[in-house]
Short mmCIF file of C-alpha atoms in Angstrom, two decimals:
data_model
loop_
_atom_site.label_atom_id
_atom_site.label_comp_id
_atom_site.label_asym_id
_atom_site.label_seq_id
_atom_site.Cartn_x
_atom_site.Cartn_y
_atom_site.Cartn_z
CA MET A 1 164.16 -155.31 -5.48
CA VAL A 2 163.36 -158.45 -7.38
CA GLY A 3 162.71 -157.80 -11.00
CA PHE A 4 159.63 -158.95 -12.80
CA GLN A 5 160.21 -160.54 -16.17
CA ILE A 6 157.38 -160.72 -18.66
CA VAL A 7 157.46 -163.94 -20.60
CA ASP A 8 156.08 -164.52 -24.04
CA VAL A 9 152.39 -165.44 -24.06
CA PRO A 10 151.48 -167.53 -27.09
CA PHE A 11 148.42 -166.43 -29.01
CA ASN A 12 145.94 -169.01 -30.29
CA LEU A 13 144.26 -167.92 -33.50
CA ASP A 14 142.19 -171.08 -33.92
CA GLY A 15 140.40 -171.37 -30.55
CA TRP A 16 140.51 -171.01 -26.79
CA GLY A 17 143.49 -171.97 -24.65
CA PRO A 18 147.16 -172.43 -25.40
CA PRO A 19 147.98 -173.47 -28.97
CA GLU A 20 148.96 -177.03 -29.69
CA SER A 21 152.29 -175.98 -31.10
CA THR A 22 153.34 -174.48 -27.82
CA THR A 23 156.67 -175.87 -26.85
CA THR A 24 157.37 -177.20 -23.48
CA SER A 25 160.06 -174.64 -23.05
CA THR A 26 157.47 -171.93 -23.05
CA LEU A 27 155.44 -173.63 -20.38
CA ASN A 28 158.45 -174.12 -18.19
CA HIS A 29 158.49 -170.41 -17.48
CA HIS A 30 155.17 -170.76 -15.62
CA SER A 31 155.15 -171.60 -11.96
CA ASN A 32 153.91 -175.02 -11.03
CA HIS A 33 152.71 -173.82 -7.65
CA VAL A 34 150.08 -171.27 -8.83
CA PRO A 35 146.79 -172.47 -7.40
CA TYR A 36 143.57 -172.70 -9.37
CA ALA A 37 140.39 -171.51 -7.71
CA PRO A 38 137.58 -174.05 -7.49
CA PHE A 39 134.88 -173.21 -9.97
CA SER A 40 131.75 -174.50 -11.57
CA ARG A 41 130.20 -173.87 -14.94
CA SER A 42 127.29 -172.09 -13.24
CA ASP A 43 129.61 -169.67 -11.40
CA LYS A 44 129.78 -166.08 -12.57
CA LEU A 45 133.05 -164.58 -13.62
CA GLY A 46 134.67 -162.69 -10.78
CA ARG A 47 138.09 -161.62 -9.71
CA ILE A 48 141.14 -163.58 -10.91
CA ALA A 49 143.27 -162.83 -7.88
CA ASP A 50 142.52 -161.01 -4.66
CA TRP A 51 145.64 -159.48 -3.14
CA THR A 52 143.64 -157.79 -0.35
CA ARG A 53 142.93 -161.03 1.57
CA SER A 54 146.38 -161.19 3.04
CA ASN A 55 146.69 -160.94 6.80
CA HIS A 56 149.41 -158.32 6.41
CA ASN A 57 146.73 -155.60 6.33
CA ASN A 58 144.89 -156.93 9.39
CA PRO A 59 147.22 -158.94 11.66
CA ASN A 60 144.59 -159.22 14.42
CA ARG A 61 142.17 -161.06 12.20
CA ASN A 62 141.16 -164.51 13.40
CA ASN A 63 142.31 -167.13 10.93
CA ASN A 64 139.62 -169.52 12.04
CA ASN A 65 136.94 -167.32 10.47
CA ARG A 66 138.33 -167.61 6.94
CA ASN A 67 135.99 -168.75 4.20
CA SER A 68 137.16 -171.99 2.60
CA ALA A 69 136.02 -170.82 -0.82
CA ASP A 70 138.37 -167.85 -0.63
CA SER A 71 141.38 -169.88 0.51
CA ALA A 72 142.51 -170.35 -3.08
CA PHE A 73 143.32 -166.65 -3.29
CA ASP A 74 145.12 -166.56 0.08
CA PHE A 75 148.80 -167.16 -0.74
CA THR A 76 149.81 -166.96 2.90
CA ILE A 77 148.26 -170.31 3.88
CA ASP A 78 150.71 -172.72 2.33
CA ASP A 79 153.42 -172.27 -0.23
CA GLY A 80 153.63 -175.95 -1.05
CA LEU A 81 150.12 -176.68 -2.28
CA ASN A 82 149.78 -179.75 -4.39
CA PRO A 83 147.28 -179.19 -7.21
CA ASP A 84 146.75 -182.93 -7.46
CA ASP A 85 145.70 -183.27 -3.84
CA ASP A 86 142.07 -184.45 -3.62
CA SER A 87 141.64 -182.69 -0.30
CA THR A 88 141.43 -179.35 -2.10
CA PHE A 89 138.18 -180.37 -3.79
CA GLN A 90 134.91 -179.31 -2.09
CA LEU A 91 131.44 -180.75 -2.52
CA VAL A 92 128.45 -178.47 -2.69
CA ASP A 93 125.57 -179.36 -0.33
CA GLY A 94 122.43 -179.55 -2.45
CA LYS A 95 120.02 -180.48 0.35
CA PRO A 96 117.28 -177.97 1.21
CA PRO A 97 117.67 -176.19 4.55
CA PRO A 98 115.89 -177.95 7.42
CA ARG A 99 112.38 -176.74 8.29
CA PRO A 100 111.66 -175.55 11.80
CA LYS A 101 109.92 -178.11 13.94
CA PHE A 102 107.62 -175.54 15.55
CA GLY A 103 105.85 -172.38 14.46
CA PRO A 104 103.80 -171.57 11.35
CA LYS A 105 105.10 -172.57 7.96
CA TRP A 106 105.20 -169.00 6.65
CA ARG A 107 108.11 -168.27 9.01
CA SER A 108 110.34 -170.81 7.24
CA ASN A 109 113.52 -169.58 5.55
CA ASN A 110 112.22 -170.65 2.15
CA ASN A 111 109.48 -168.01 2.34
CA ARG A 112 111.61 -165.29 3.87
CA ASN A 113 111.38 -163.13 0.75
CA GLN A 114 107.61 -163.65 0.44
CA LEU A 115 104.74 -162.03 2.32
CA PRO A 116 103.11 -164.27 4.94
CA GLN A 117 100.01 -166.00 3.61
CA ARG A 118 97.70 -165.74 6.65
CA ARG A 119 94.34 -165.15 4.98
CA ASP A 120 93.22 -168.72 5.47
CA GLU A 121 94.30 -168.68 9.10
CA GLU A 122 92.40 -165.45 9.76
CA VAL A 123 89.27 -166.88 8.16
CA GLU A 124 89.56 -169.98 10.28
CA ALA A 125 90.06 -167.84 13.41
CA ARG A 126 86.91 -165.85 12.65
CA LYS A 127 84.97 -169.05 12.12
CA ARG A 128 86.14 -170.41 15.44
CA GLU A 129 85.19 -167.15 17.19
CA ALA A 130 81.74 -167.22 15.56
CA GLU A 131 81.27 -170.79 16.73
CA LYS A 132 82.17 -169.74 20.27
CA GLN A 133 79.67 -166.88 20.17
CA ARG A 134 76.96 -169.17 18.80
CA ALA A 135 77.67 -171.77 21.48
CA ARG A 136 77.54 -169.08 24.17
CA ARG A 137 74.15 -167.86 22.91
CA ASP A 138 72.88 -171.41 22.82
CA ARG A 139 73.94 -171.98 26.42
CA VAL A 140 72.13 -168.83 27.53
CA PHE A 141 69.12 -169.82 25.45
CA HIS A 142 68.93 -173.29 26.97
CA ALA A 143 69.41 -171.87 30.46
CA ARG A 144 66.37 -169.63 29.96
CA GLY A 145 64.00 -172.38 28.97
CA GLY A 146 65.33 -174.72 26.34
CA GLN A 147 64.34 -175.39 22.77
CA ASN A 148 61.00 -177.07 23.27
CA GLN A 149 59.53 -174.56 25.70
CA ASN A 150 60.75 -171.28 24.16
CA PRO A 151 61.76 -171.53 20.50
CA ARG A 152 64.40 -169.10 19.26
CA ARG A 153 62.93 -165.64 18.62
CA GLU A 154 63.59 -163.95 15.31
CA ALA A 155 63.87 -160.21 14.80
CA ALA A 156 60.58 -158.55 13.93
CA VAL A 157 60.33 -156.65 10.66
CA LEU A 158 59.55 -153.04 11.57
CA LYS A 159 56.78 -151.42 9.54
CA SER A 160 55.87 -147.83 8.91
CA SER A 161 53.42 -146.22 11.34
CA VAL A 162 51.38 -144.90 8.41
CA VAL A 163 50.90 -146.28 4.91
CA ILE A 164 52.56 -144.04 2.33
CA GLN A 165 49.98 -143.32 -0.36
CA PRO A 166 50.90 -142.90 -4.07
CA GLU A 167 49.49 -139.37 -4.22
CA TRP A 168 51.81 -138.18 -1.46
CA ASN A 169 54.71 -136.03 -2.60
CA MET A 170 57.96 -136.39 -0.71
CA ILE A 171 59.46 -132.98 0.06
CA ASP A 172 62.65 -133.85 1.93
CA GLN A 173 64.39 -136.49 4.00
CA ILE A 174 66.62 -135.72 6.97
CA PRO A 175 69.08 -138.26 8.43
CA PHE A 176 69.40 -138.37 12.21
CA SER A 177 73.13 -137.80 11.90
CA THR A 178 72.40 -134.13 11.17
CA PHE A 179 70.23 -133.86 14.30
CA THR A 180 73.03 -134.85 16.66
CA LYS A 181 75.12 -131.83 15.61
CA LEU A 182 72.40 -129.21 16.30
CA SER A 183 72.40 -126.91 19.30
CA TYR A 184 70.22 -123.97 20.28
CA THR A 185 69.61 -121.95 23.42
CA VAL A 186 66.17 -120.66 24.42
CA SER A 187 65.14 -118.37 27.23
CA GLU A 188 62.93 -119.36 30.13
CA PRO A 189 59.26 -119.86 29.19
CA GLU A 190 56.26 -117.90 30.37
CA ASP A 191 52.85 -119.31 31.31
CA LEU A 192 50.04 -117.91 29.18
CA THR A 193 47.30 -119.79 31.01
CA THR A 194 46.71 -122.91 33.13
CA CYS A 195 43.76 -125.30 33.21
CA GLY A 196 42.55 -128.27 35.26
CA SER A 197 43.34 -129.37 38.81
CA VAL A 198 45.78 -131.79 40.44
CA GLU A 199 45.96 -133.74 43.70
CA TYR A 200 48.87 -134.10 46.10
CA TYR A 201 51.41 -136.87 45.75
CA ASP A 202 51.40 -139.62 48.41
CA LYS A 203 54.97 -139.90 49.73
CA SER A 204 54.30 -143.32 51.26
CA TYR A 205 54.76 -144.85 47.81
CA ASP A 206 58.44 -143.94 47.97
CA LYS A 207 58.86 -146.67 50.59
CA THR A 208 57.26 -149.44 48.55
CA THR A 209 59.45 -152.54 48.19
CA PRO A 210 58.93 -156.03 46.76
CA LYS A 211 58.21 -157.23 50.29
CA SER A 212 55.58 -154.53 50.88
CA GLU A 213 54.02 -154.59 47.45
CA ARG A 214 50.76 -152.88 46.46
CA ARG A 215 48.47 -154.07 43.74
CA LEU A 216 47.83 -151.70 40.86
CA GLU A 217 44.34 -150.26 41.00
CA ARG A 218 42.11 -149.54 38.05
CA PHE A 219 40.31 -146.21 37.79
CA LYS A 220 37.33 -146.79 35.53
CA ASN A 221 35.40 -143.68 36.54
CA ARG A 222 38.16 -141.17 35.83
CA ASN A 223 38.42 -140.01 32.24
CA PHE A 224 41.73 -139.42 30.48
CA PHE A 225 42.01 -137.14 27.44
CA LYS A 226 44.49 -137.39 24.57
CA VAL A 227 43.52 -134.34 22.53
CA THR A 228 45.63 -133.22 19.60
CA THR A 229 46.81 -129.66 19.02
CA THR A 230 44.21 -128.30 16.60
CA ASP A 231 41.33 -129.84 18.60
CA ASP A 232 42.36 -127.98 21.75
CA PRO A 233 39.99 -125.00 22.28
CA VAL A 234 42.59 -123.14 24.33
CA ILE A 235 45.22 -123.41 21.58
CA ARG A 236 42.66 -122.23 19.03
CA ARG A 237 41.91 -119.22 21.18
CA LEU A 238 45.61 -118.42 21.61
CA ALA A 239 46.16 -118.77 17.86
CA ASN A 240 43.28 -116.36 17.13
CA GLU A 241 44.79 -113.92 19.61
CA ASP A 242 48.11 -114.22 17.74
CA LYS A 243 49.96 -115.24 20.89
CA ALA A 244 52.50 -117.37 19.01
CA THR A 245 53.49 -118.73 15.61
CA VAL A 246 54.00 -122.44 16.32
CA PHE A 247 51.72 -124.66 18.44
CA ALA A 248 52.22 -128.21 19.73
CA THR A 249 51.72 -130.55 22.70
CA ASP A 250 54.41 -131.89 24.99
CA SER A 251 54.05 -135.47 23.72
CA ILE A 252 54.48 -134.36 20.09
CA LEU A 253 57.33 -131.99 20.83
CA SER A 254 59.20 -134.56 22.95
CA THR A 255 58.98 -137.01 20.06
CA LEU A 256 60.81 -134.51 17.86
CA MET A 257 63.33 -133.67 20.58
CA CYS A 258 64.28 -137.33 21.11
CA ALA A 259 63.98 -138.41 17.47
CA PRO A 260 67.61 -139.64 17.18
CA ARG A 261 66.93 -142.22 19.91
CA SER A 262 63.81 -143.66 18.29
CA VAL A 263 63.78 -147.06 16.59
CA TYR A 264 60.09 -147.64 15.89
CA SER A 265 58.33 -145.66 13.20
CA TRP A 266 56.20 -142.65 14.15
CA ASP A 267 54.47 -139.84 12.29
CA ILE A 268 53.49 -136.24 13.05
CA VAL A 269 51.01 -134.19 11.01
CA VAL A 270 52.12 -130.63 10.19
CA GLN A 271 49.56 -128.02 9.14
CA ARG A 272 50.67 -124.74 7.66
CA VAL A 273 47.84 -122.18 7.98
CA GLY A 274 48.77 -118.62 7.05
CA ASN A 275 51.79 -117.68 9.11
CA LYS A 276 50.91 -120.30 11.76
CA LEU A 277 52.30 -123.79 12.16
CA PHE A 278 50.51 -126.62 13.99
CA PHE A 279 52.06 -129.97 14.94
CA ASP A 280 49.27 -132.59 15.20
CA LYS A 281 48.85 -136.32 15.62
CA ARG A 282 46.49 -138.68 13.82
CA GLU A 283 43.49 -140.30 15.41
CA GLY A 284 44.73 -143.52 17.02
CA SER A 285 48.36 -142.51 16.58
CA GLN A 286 51.15 -144.46 18.23
CA LEU A 287 52.10 -141.29 20.08
CA ASP A 288 49.26 -142.07 22.51
CA LEU A 289 50.98 -145.34 23.46
CA LEU A 290 54.27 -146.05 25.21
CA SER A 291 56.93 -148.18 23.59
CA VAL A 292 58.48 -151.07 25.53
CA ASN A 293 62.01 -152.40 24.94
CA GLU A 294 62.30 -150.19 21.88
CA THR A 295 66.07 -149.85 22.09
CA SER A 296 66.75 -153.39 23.33
CA GLN A 297 68.91 -155.84 21.41
CA GLU A 298 66.48 -158.66 22.18
CA PRO A 299 63.69 -158.63 19.56
CA LEU A 300 60.06 -158.86 20.56
CA PRO A 301 57.56 -161.25 18.92
CA GLU A 302 56.14 -159.94 15.69
CA ALA A 303 52.62 -161.40 16.04
CA LYS A 304 50.24 -158.64 17.10
CA ASP A 305 48.06 -160.99 19.17
CA ASP A 306 51.07 -162.16 21.18
CA ILE A 307 50.98 -160.91 24.75
CA ASN A 308 54.65 -159.90 24.48
CA SER A 309 54.45 -158.24 21.07
CA ALA A 310 55.43 -154.60 20.70
CA HIS A 311 51.85 -153.44 20.18
CA SER A 312 50.43 -155.42 23.12
CA LEU A 313 53.14 -154.19 25.45
CA SER A 314 52.60 -150.58 24.31
CA VAL A 315 48.91 -150.73 25.12
CA GLU A 316 49.63 -152.37 28.47
CA ALA A 317 52.25 -149.74 29.36
CA ALA A 318 49.84 -146.91 28.51
CA TYR A 319 47.15 -148.34 30.84
CA VAL A 320 49.70 -148.96 33.60
CA ASN A 321 50.90 -145.36 33.44
CA GLN A 322 47.39 -143.91 33.46
CA ASN A 323 46.29 -145.88 36.50
CA PHE A 324 49.58 -145.51 38.34
CA SER A 325 49.49 -141.72 37.97
CA GLN A 326 46.16 -141.69 39.86
CA GLN A 327 46.97 -144.36 42.44
CA VAL A 328 49.98 -142.54 43.93
CA LEU A 329 47.86 -139.52 44.89
CA VAL A 330 46.32 -138.55 48.23
CA ARG A 331 42.65 -139.02 47.39
CA ASP A 332 41.14 -137.01 50.19
CA GLY A 333 39.33 -134.52 48.01
CA LYS A 334 41.98 -131.83 48.43
CA LYS A 335 43.03 -130.45 45.06
CA VAL A 336 45.01 -127.55 43.68
CA GLY A 337 43.01 -125.79 41.00
CA PHE A 338 44.39 -123.77 38.13
CA GLU A 339 43.08 -120.62 36.48
CA GLU A 340 40.57 -122.38 34.22
CA ALA A 341 38.70 -125.67 34.39
CA ASN A 342 39.61 -128.72 32.36
CA PRO A 343 38.86 -127.64 28.75
CA PHE A 344 38.04 -131.19 27.60
CA ALA A 345 35.72 -132.31 30.42
CA ALA A 346 31.96 -131.94 30.41
CA GLU A 347 30.16 -130.44 33.35
CA GLY A 348 29.92 -132.90 36.25
CA GLU A 349 32.26 -135.40 34.62
CA GLU A 350 34.90 -137.02 36.82
CA VAL A 351 38.31 -136.50 35.28
CA ALA A 352 41.78 -137.64 36.15
CA SER A 353 44.14 -135.50 38.18
CA VAL A 354 45.88 -133.53 35.45
CA GLY A 355 46.82 -129.93 34.92
CA TYR A 356 47.59 -128.19 31.63
CA ARG A 357 50.16 -125.44 31.45
CA TYR A 358 50.21 -123.48 28.18
CA ARG A 359 53.76 -122.18 28.03
CA ARG A 360 55.44 -119.97 25.44
CA TRP A 361 59.09 -120.08 24.32
CA LYS A 362 60.64 -117.45 22.07
CA LEU A 363 62.66 -119.18 19.37
CA ASP A 364 63.75 -115.96 17.63
CA ASN A 365 62.51 -112.46 16.99
CA ASP A 366 59.75 -113.62 14.63
CA VAL A 367 58.85 -117.13 15.85
CA SER A 368 57.32 -118.09 19.21
CA LEU A 369 56.29 -121.58 20.33
CA VAL A 370 53.33 -122.45 22.56
CA VAL A 371 53.25 -125.94 24.08
CA ARG A 372 50.52 -127.57 26.14
CA CYS A 373 52.35 -129.29 28.99
CA GLU A 374 50.81 -131.79 31.41
CA VAL A 375 51.42 -132.31 35.13
CA GLN A 376 49.80 -135.06 37.20
CA SER A 377 50.35 -134.05 40.82
CA VAL A 378 51.77 -131.47 43.20
CA ILE A 379 54.05 -131.67 46.23
CA GLU A 380 55.10 -129.16 48.86
CA VAL A 381 58.85 -128.56 49.19
CA ASN A 382 60.01 -125.94 51.69
CA ASP A 383 56.49 -124.53 51.94
CA LYS A 384 56.38 -124.11 48.18
CA LYS A 385 54.25 -126.00 45.70
CA SER A 386 56.12 -127.95 43.06
CA TYR A 387 54.34 -129.71 40.21
CA MET A 388 55.27 -133.22 39.11
CA THR A 389 54.93 -135.55 36.16
CA VAL A 390 54.32 -139.18 37.14
CA ASN A 391 55.50 -142.09 34.99
CA ALA A 392 56.04 -145.79 35.65
CA LEU A 393 58.27 -148.46 34.17
CA ASN A 394 56.68 -151.90 34.01
CA GLU A 395 58.25 -155.35 33.89
CA PHE A 396 56.69 -157.84 31.48
CA ASP A 397 59.03 -160.86 31.10
CA PRO A 398 62.43 -161.22 32.79
CA LYS A 399 63.58 -163.55 30.02
CA TYR A 400 63.74 -160.59 27.61
CA SER A 401 65.50 -158.10 29.86
CA GLY A 402 67.59 -160.62 31.80
CA VAL A 403 66.84 -158.89 35.14
CA ASP A 404 64.26 -160.15 37.63
CA TRP A 405 62.87 -157.11 39.42
CA ARG A 406 61.66 -159.03 42.48
CA LYS A 407 65.17 -160.31 43.14
CA LYS A 408 67.14 -157.20 42.17
CA LEU A 409 65.09 -154.19 43.31
CA ASP A 410 66.13 -154.46 46.96
CA THR A 411 69.82 -155.20 46.47
CA GLN A 412 70.65 -153.94 42.96
CA ARG A 413 68.27 -151.10 42.21
CA GLY A 414 70.92 -149.35 40.12
CA ALA A 415 71.32 -152.39 37.87
CA VAL A 416 67.57 -152.45 37.22
CA LEU A 417 67.55 -148.76 36.31
CA ALA A 418 70.60 -149.17 34.08
CA THR A 419 68.92 -152.04 32.22
CA GLU A 420 65.77 -149.97 31.68
CA LEU A 421 67.82 -147.03 30.47
CA LYS A 422 69.42 -149.32 27.90
CA ASN A 423 66.22 -151.04 26.75
CA ASN A 424 63.92 -147.97 26.90
CA ALA A 425 66.28 -145.09 26.13
CA ASN A 426 63.82 -143.31 23.86
CA LYS A 427 60.83 -143.58 26.21
CA MET A 428 62.74 -142.33 29.24
CA ALA A 429 64.26 -139.50 27.23
CA LYS A 430 60.77 -138.41 26.14
CA TRP A 431 59.53 -138.50 29.74
CA THR A 432 62.48 -136.37 30.78
CA ALA A 433 61.84 -133.89 27.96
CA GLN A 434 58.18 -133.58 28.96
CA ALA A 435 59.20 -132.97 32.57
CA ILE A 436 61.63 -130.23 31.48
CA LEU A 437 58.87 -128.58 29.44
CA ALA A 438 56.22 -128.75 32.18
CA VAL A 439 58.11 -128.45 35.46
CA VAL A 440 60.10 -125.49 36.69
CA GLY A 441 63.06 -126.80 38.64
CA TYR A 442 66.51 -128.31 38.56
CA LYS A 443 65.67 -131.98 39.09
CA PRO A 444 64.51 -132.80 35.52
CA LYS A 445 67.60 -131.16 34.02
CA GLU A 446 69.82 -133.01 36.48
CA PHE A 447 68.32 -136.35 35.45
CA ALA A 448 68.71 -135.36 31.78
CA GLY A 449 72.43 -135.00 32.37
CA GLN A 450 72.56 -138.45 33.98
CA ILE A 451 70.98 -140.12 30.94
CA ASN A 452 73.12 -138.12 28.50
CA LEU A 453 70.21 -136.05 27.19
CA ASN A 454 71.44 -132.68 25.90
CA THR A 455 68.80 -129.96 26.28
CA LEU A 456 70.61 -127.69 23.83
CA ASN A 457 70.47 -130.43 21.21
CA MET A 458 66.75 -130.96 21.92
CA TRP A 459 65.97 -127.33 21.16
CA GLY A 460 68.31 -127.38 18.17
CA ILE A 461 66.23 -130.16 16.60
CA VAL A 462 62.99 -128.25 17.25
CA LYS A 463 64.43 -125.06 15.78
CA ALA A 464 65.64 -126.85 12.64
CA ILE A 465 62.29 -128.58 12.04
CA VAL A 466 60.34 -125.35 12.63
CA ASP A 467 62.55 -123.39 10.24
CA LEU A 468 62.15 -126.08 7.59
CA CYS A 469 58.35 -126.24 7.94
CA MET A 470 57.96 -122.46 7.95
CA LYS A 471 59.42 -122.42 4.42
CA LEU A 472 56.70 -124.75 3.14
CA ASN A 473 53.62 -123.57 1.33
CA GLU A 474 50.24 -123.57 3.01
CA GLY A 475 48.86 -127.09 3.28
CA LYS A 476 49.11 -130.33 5.18
CA TYR A 477 52.25 -132.38 5.58
CA VAL A 478 53.35 -135.43 7.54
CA LEU A 479 56.70 -136.26 9.13
CA VAL A 480 57.35 -140.02 9.03
CA LYS A 481 60.21 -141.77 10.75
CA ASP A 482 61.60 -144.44 8.45
CA PRO A 483 61.04 -147.90 10.00
CA GLN A 484 64.36 -149.28 8.75
CA LYS A 485 66.72 -146.30 8.57
CA PRO A 486 67.59 -143.56 11.09
CA GLN A 487 65.98 -140.74 9.16
CA VAL A 488 62.71 -138.81 8.88
CA ARG A 489 60.86 -137.89 5.69
CA ILE A 490 58.45 -135.04 4.98
CA TYR A 491 55.49 -135.74 2.68
CA GLU A 492 52.91 -133.36 1.28
CA VAL A 493 49.47 -134.95 1.72
CA PRO A 494 45.95 -133.98 0.59
CA ALA A 495 44.02 -131.49 2.69
CA ASP A 496 41.47 -134.13 3.73
CA ALA A 497 44.09 -136.69 4.75
CA PHE A 498 43.57 -138.27 8.20
CA GLU A 499 40.13 -136.70 8.54
CA ASN A 500 37.08 -138.69 9.62
CA ASP A 501 35.83 -139.08 6.03
CA TYR A 502 39.29 -139.90 4.69
CA VAL A 503 39.60 -143.60 3.91
CA GLU A 504 43.13 -144.89 3.99
CA GLU A 505 43.37 -148.16 2.11
CA PRO A 506 46.54 -150.11 2.84
CA LEU A 507 48.48 -150.93 -0.29
CA PRO A 508 50.63 -153.97 -0.98
CA GLU A 509 54.28 -153.41 -0.18
CA ASP A 510 55.29 -153.58 -3.85
CA GLU A 511 52.82 -150.77 -4.67
CA GLN A 512 53.79 -148.50 -1.82
CA VAL A 513 55.93 -145.47 -2.48
CA GLN A 514 59.56 -146.42 -2.19
CA PRO A 515 62.41 -144.24 -0.88
CA PRO A 516 63.86 -141.75 -3.36
CA VAL A 517 66.62 -142.79 -5.71
CA GLU A 518 70.13 -141.45 -5.61
CA ASN A 519 71.08 -138.19 -7.31
CA GLY A 520 72.52 -139.87 -10.36
CA GLU A 521 69.46 -142.02 -10.96
CA GLU A 522 67.17 -139.09 -10.26
CA ASN A 523 68.96 -136.92 -12.81
CA GLY A 524 68.75 -139.74 -15.30
CA ALA A 525 65.00 -140.07 -14.78
CA ALA A 526 64.59 -136.30 -15.21
CA ASN A 527 66.56 -136.42 -18.44
CA ASP A 528 64.33 -139.24 -19.73
CA VAL A 529 61.24 -137.14 -19.03
CA GLU A 530 62.72 -134.16 -20.86
CA ILE A 531 63.64 -136.35 -23.83
CA LYS A 532 60.11 -137.77 -24.00
CA GLU A 533 58.63 -134.26 -23.87
CA LEU A 534 60.89 -133.11 -26.69
CA LYS A 535 59.86 -136.11 -28.80
CA SER A 536 56.20 -135.43 -28.21
CA GLU A 537 56.62 -131.79 -29.22
CA ALA A 538 58.48 -132.84 -32.37
#
């Protein structure tokens, strides 16, 4: 074994490095072939010698993969290195790495340790998508008539169906989101009494097509009645006989049942008299009319005198339905009479074919509901009489709905019905609810399932509203659907409100009663009032 001799290492007390007085004999003991590792002043101090980089530990290692920077510590490369050889010097490449020719800049190696900055690109992408949507709408708009003929329609500002007076006291507000979660089951109703008479339905109208059209007739001599709940003499008699606790009509009750689908504002008057509850409508209420394109995305003109405004179309739809319900009957004088005569017609007066069925539902052990339901005709099915409600959808302008009935009814009848279900979801749901209330049979409930109308949810809404109103004190109240938000509010109104001698003066919008403030603001206002009262007492 070769011995290892430790030589004397001179110590420099005055600085760094070997002392100047070091003799050459001392330096001769050092090997002239010990390599010096390449270094720079910016390099960090590391190992002095690495004895583990020898290939003796790993003979299968590929020598071509050695790092040139570590070759100074590999003593197996060459034993005759010349420290003065310029080839041992290496230059450091200070050029930045090349950028990729393709792809976004944030994928470059320089930004590898940074998060990608794509906010600007996302904003630009949204702008481009918005421009595409706007261009698509413009193309459809120009295809339907162009700029000069039909200027772009703006969304109408929905207004409340009744002016909220300052003296009205808001009791509660209920969002429609709570209505959708309700569910209640009721038993089958019983008929307390029936009034009026109806004619048979003419089945030949089922075969009417655009090619065999029939003009709509106008029945000027037949009278139609839109009587509210408390003005009905039969309901008054049943209330005096204590036949039920809650009284309403099918049009009013269907409005409550389908409230979550409504967009336009509506109002219902609630009268609490003793232990009785009456749901009424105002004189000239919008409940007497039929909405058109209420749930459509295409706004209707706001001007009331416009032929295609919401009000004009509602009046037109109401007249169309009244006349259509009488035109589709077999007018041969043969009628089916009920137990009592029409309670609203004078003696000898010609009235429309309509029958009233006063039906009672038991909501719970203490509360019963009586509803006046209307039917317009009767039909014989398997030698049995079945009563019907007759309603009609009417087309007003294909440019709004996008479907031309004359071209689509023969070949694409389902597409026409689907469009009407989308644009008039609330109206058709109310018609279906009225048919379920008035008609005994499976067909109305089957159609309710097709239009996604849950009967259990309908009765759940009625039960919740009845329970809420039964807790109120005796007096008059009004339920108002908010014109801008999906919610309904309950106001306490004076006893003479909506009467013939009650004058309702519209107020400016800035003076009308505004929606209630949030809880925090309300508590703050209450605290201010208490503070003022304390100051006045002091």
